[in-house]
Short mmCIF file of C-alpha atoms in Angstrom, two decimals:
data_model
loop_
_atom_site.label_atom_id
_atom_site.label_comp_id
_atom_site.label_asym_id
_atom_site.label_seq_id
_atom_site.Cartn_x
_atom_site.Cartn_y
_atom_site.Cartn_z
CA MET A 1 69.42 65.65 100.82
CA ILE A 2 69.79 62.17 99.30
CA ASN A 3 68.88 58.96 101.10
CA THR A 4 70.16 55.77 99.50
CA SER A 5 69.93 52.02 100.08
CA LYS A 6 71.95 49.39 98.20
CA LEU A 7 72.14 45.63 97.91
CA HIS A 8 74.87 43.98 95.82
CA ILE A 9 75.14 40.19 95.55
CA GLY A 10 77.53 38.18 93.41
CA THR A 11 78.55 34.54 93.35
CA THR A 12 80.57 32.09 91.24
CA PHE A 13 80.02 28.35 90.95
CA PHE A 14 82.82 25.91 90.05
CA PRO A 15 85.50 28.62 89.55
CA LYS A 16 88.28 26.09 88.88
CA LYS A 17 86.27 23.70 86.73
CA PRO A 18 85.94 23.62 82.92
CA ILE A 19 82.33 24.81 83.30
CA THR A 20 81.90 27.96 85.38
CA LEU A 21 78.71 29.81 86.30
CA SER A 22 78.48 33.25 87.84
CA ALA A 23 75.57 35.50 88.77
CA HIS A 24 75.09 39.01 90.09
CA LEU A 25 72.19 41.01 91.50
CA ASN A 26 72.29 44.72 92.36
CA PHE A 27 69.55 46.92 93.83
CA ASP A 28 70.00 50.67 94.30
CA ASN A 29 67.27 52.94 95.65
CA SER A 30 67.51 56.64 96.35
CA TYR A 31 65.23 59.47 97.49
CA ASP A 32 66.36 62.98 96.66
CA SER A 33 64.77 65.76 98.76
CA ARG A 34 65.35 69.04 96.92
CA GLU A 35 64.48 72.41 98.40
CA ASN A 36 61.98 74.41 96.29
CA LEU A 37 61.87 71.53 93.80
CA THR A 38 59.96 68.28 93.56
CA ASP A 39 61.45 65.26 95.29
CA ILE A 40 62.66 62.36 93.15
CA ARG A 41 62.55 58.65 93.93
CA THR A 42 64.87 56.47 91.81
CA ASN A 43 65.14 52.68 91.64
CA SER A 44 67.80 50.74 89.78
CA ARG A 45 68.02 46.97 89.33
CA THR A 46 70.80 45.10 87.55
CA TYR A 47 71.07 41.36 87.30
CA GLY A 48 72.53 38.68 85.08
CA GLY A 49 74.81 35.72 84.77
CA THR A 50 77.69 34.22 82.80
CA PHE A 51 78.35 30.70 81.56
CA SER A 52 81.89 29.71 80.57
CA TYR A 53 83.10 26.45 79.08
CA ARG A 54 86.89 26.20 78.98
CA ASN A 55 88.34 23.54 76.70
CA LYS A 56 91.10 23.09 74.15
CA PHE A 57 88.84 22.70 71.13
CA LEU A 58 86.41 25.65 71.31
CA PRO A 59 86.20 27.79 74.48
CA VAL A 60 82.77 29.41 74.79
CA THR A 61 81.38 32.18 76.99
CA CYS A 62 77.73 33.29 77.17
CA SER A 63 76.23 35.99 79.36
CA TYR A 64 72.91 37.70 80.02
CA ASN A 65 72.48 41.10 81.65
CA GLN A 66 69.45 43.26 82.35
CA ASN A 67 69.28 46.78 83.71
CA ASP A 68 66.00 48.37 84.85
CA TRP A 69 65.91 51.99 85.95
CA ASP A 70 62.92 54.12 86.90
CA SER A 71 62.59 57.58 88.38
CA LYS A 72 59.52 59.46 89.59
CA GLU A 73 58.96 63.09 90.50
CA ILE A 74 56.78 63.00 93.60
CA LEU A 75 54.82 66.26 93.22
CA THR A 76 54.31 66.17 89.46
CA ALA A 77 53.87 62.37 89.26
CA ARG A 78 56.03 62.36 86.13
CA ASP A 79 57.84 59.08 85.70
CA PHE A 80 60.78 57.96 83.54
CA TYR A 81 61.70 54.38 82.72
CA TYR A 82 64.67 52.73 81.06
CA GLN A 83 65.40 49.07 80.40
CA GLN A 84 68.20 47.30 78.57
CA LYS A 85 68.63 43.57 78.01
CA SER A 86 71.72 42.07 76.45
CA ILE A 87 72.90 38.61 75.46
CA ASP A 88 76.58 38.07 74.62
CA ALA A 89 78.18 34.93 73.23
CA ARG A 90 81.85 34.49 72.36
CA ALA A 91 83.86 31.58 70.93
CA THR A 92 87.60 31.48 70.26
CA LYS A 93 89.58 29.03 68.17
CA SER A 94 93.22 28.61 67.11
CA PHE A 95 94.19 26.09 64.46
CA GLY A 96 97.91 26.45 65.16
CA ARG A 97 100.45 28.53 67.03
CA ARG A 98 100.29 31.45 64.62
CA ASP A 99 96.57 32.22 64.44
CA LYS A 100 93.68 33.35 66.62
CA ASN A 101 90.03 33.51 65.57
CA GLU A 102 87.13 34.93 67.55
CA LEU A 103 83.41 34.91 66.83
CA MET A 104 81.09 37.18 68.84
CA TYR A 105 77.31 37.55 68.88
CA THR A 106 75.34 40.17 70.81
CA HIS A 107 71.62 40.79 71.15
CA ASN A 108 70.47 44.12 72.59
CA ASP A 109 66.95 45.16 73.54
CA TYR A 110 66.68 48.83 74.50
CA LEU A 111 63.53 50.52 75.83
CA ARG A 112 63.06 54.07 77.08
CA ARG A 113 59.72 55.52 78.18
CA ASP A 114 59.49 59.08 79.48
CA TYR A 115 56.46 60.90 80.82
CA ASN A 116 54.09 62.16 78.11
CA LEU A 117 56.43 61.02 75.30
CA TYR A 118 56.38 58.13 72.88
CA ALA A 119 58.33 55.07 73.97
CA ILE A 120 61.60 54.39 72.18
CA ARG A 121 62.60 50.78 71.55
CA ASN A 122 65.31 49.27 69.40
CA ILE A 123 66.29 45.60 69.12
CA SER A 124 69.58 44.72 67.45
CA ASP A 125 71.48 41.57 66.56
CA ASN A 126 75.21 41.87 65.94
CA LEU A 127 77.72 39.35 64.63
CA GLU A 128 81.48 39.95 64.53
CA LEU A 129 84.34 37.78 63.29
CA MET A 130 87.98 38.62 63.99
CA ASP A 131 90.80 36.59 62.47
CA GLY A 132 94.54 37.09 62.68
CA PHE A 133 97.59 35.03 61.92
CA PHE A 134 101.31 35.50 61.56
CA LEU A 135 102.90 34.66 58.21
CA ASP A 136 106.33 33.77 59.54
CA SER A 137 107.80 32.10 62.63
CA ALA A 138 109.40 35.39 63.74
CA ARG A 139 105.93 36.98 63.82
CA ARG A 140 107.02 40.02 61.85
CA SER A 141 104.52 39.59 59.03
CA TYR A 142 100.82 39.17 59.68
CA PHE A 143 97.30 39.36 58.31
CA ASN A 144 94.25 40.67 60.21
CA SER A 145 90.59 40.48 59.26
CA ASN A 146 87.53 41.99 60.93
CA MET A 147 83.93 41.64 59.77
CA PHE A 148 80.93 43.07 61.60
CA GLY A 149 77.21 43.03 60.79
CA THR A 150 74.15 44.55 62.49
CA ILE A 151 70.40 44.25 61.97
CA GLN A 152 68.38 46.64 64.12
CA LYS A 153 64.60 46.96 64.26
CA GLY A 154 62.49 49.50 66.08
CA ASN A 155 62.35 53.29 66.11
CA ASP A 156 65.73 53.39 64.35
CA SER A 157 65.80 50.47 61.92
CA PHE A 158 68.84 49.77 59.79
CA LYS A 159 71.16 47.10 58.40
CA GLN A 160 74.91 47.50 58.47
CA PHE A 161 77.95 45.51 57.39
CA ARG A 162 81.61 46.44 57.44
CA ALA A 163 84.83 44.58 56.69
CA ASN A 164 88.46 45.52 57.18
CA GLU A 165 91.39 43.48 55.85
CA ASN A 166 95.00 44.34 56.57
CA LEU A 167 98.29 42.76 55.43
CA PHE A 168 101.68 43.72 56.80
CA TYR A 169 104.73 42.01 55.27
CA LYS A 170 108.37 42.33 56.23
CA LEU A 171 110.60 42.44 53.14
CA PRO A 172 114.37 42.15 52.77
CA TYR A 173 116.63 45.23 52.93
CA ASN A 174 114.56 46.78 55.76
CA LEU A 175 111.54 47.22 53.51
CA THR A 176 107.95 46.78 54.69
CA PHE A 177 104.78 46.37 52.67
CA ASN A 178 101.38 47.28 54.14
CA THR A 179 98.06 47.08 52.33
CA SER A 180 94.51 47.33 53.60
CA TYR A 181 90.98 47.18 52.24
CA GLY A 182 87.78 48.48 53.84
CA TYR A 183 84.15 47.92 52.92
CA TYR A 184 81.11 49.60 54.45
CA TYR A 185 77.44 49.04 53.65
CA LEU A 186 74.45 50.71 55.34
CA VAL A 187 70.73 50.57 54.65
CA ARG A 188 68.48 52.98 56.53
CA GLU A 189 65.33 53.49 54.49
CA PRO A 190 65.04 55.22 52.14
CA GLN A 191 68.82 55.63 51.90
CA LYS A 192 71.59 53.20 51.01
CA LEU A 193 75.31 53.78 51.39
CA THR A 194 78.23 51.75 50.04
CA GLN A 195 81.88 52.65 50.54
CA HIS A 196 85.18 51.06 49.49
CA SER A 197 88.64 52.09 50.63
CA PHE A 198 92.06 50.77 49.64
CA ASN A 199 95.48 51.79 50.93
CA THR A 200 98.97 50.56 50.12
CA LEU A 201 102.27 51.64 51.66
CA LEU A 202 105.85 50.60 50.95
CA GLY A 203 108.20 51.70 53.70
CA HIS A 204 111.89 51.57 54.45
CA GLN A 205 113.61 51.58 57.85
CA LEU A 206 117.03 53.21 57.82
CA PHE A 207 118.20 51.81 61.14
#
């Protein structure tokens, strides 16, 4: 038998203005009565907020979210705990009608602590840049770029960077040219990994 109680609250300030704020708060509690097994009490809390600034020059969105979860076995007194905090920031920019550029930053703080075990915690910072633009007014030829980097510290520490570049070009006589390049770099002591990939394709459309 499971008994639950919930409370969910959300609100938005200035929804039609250039600057918008929103917040949410969620509480979930449950008590699980299990026959021939220990009962379990579980609590979950999620809260956070978002800030948005809409404008023609550089729209920006920032958000913070936190999730706390804990569970306890009543008879054995064993407890389990999990927490995750995240910060997200995003900015978009177009310099003309043919391009779109987006920069994203995320910060994650992860913690898990189980009964009679070592705590696990990892903190990571991630930065991603996505660019794309059309090479012609008909939008049949385009170039895309994606770069992503991570630095994580904690129980699983590593540094990572990857880049992917892709060019698609529409040629006369129903010909198409597609080329792409990929780069991947990873450092997780004592190992280091570097990879390069390159692909080129010339295609023809009969109809």
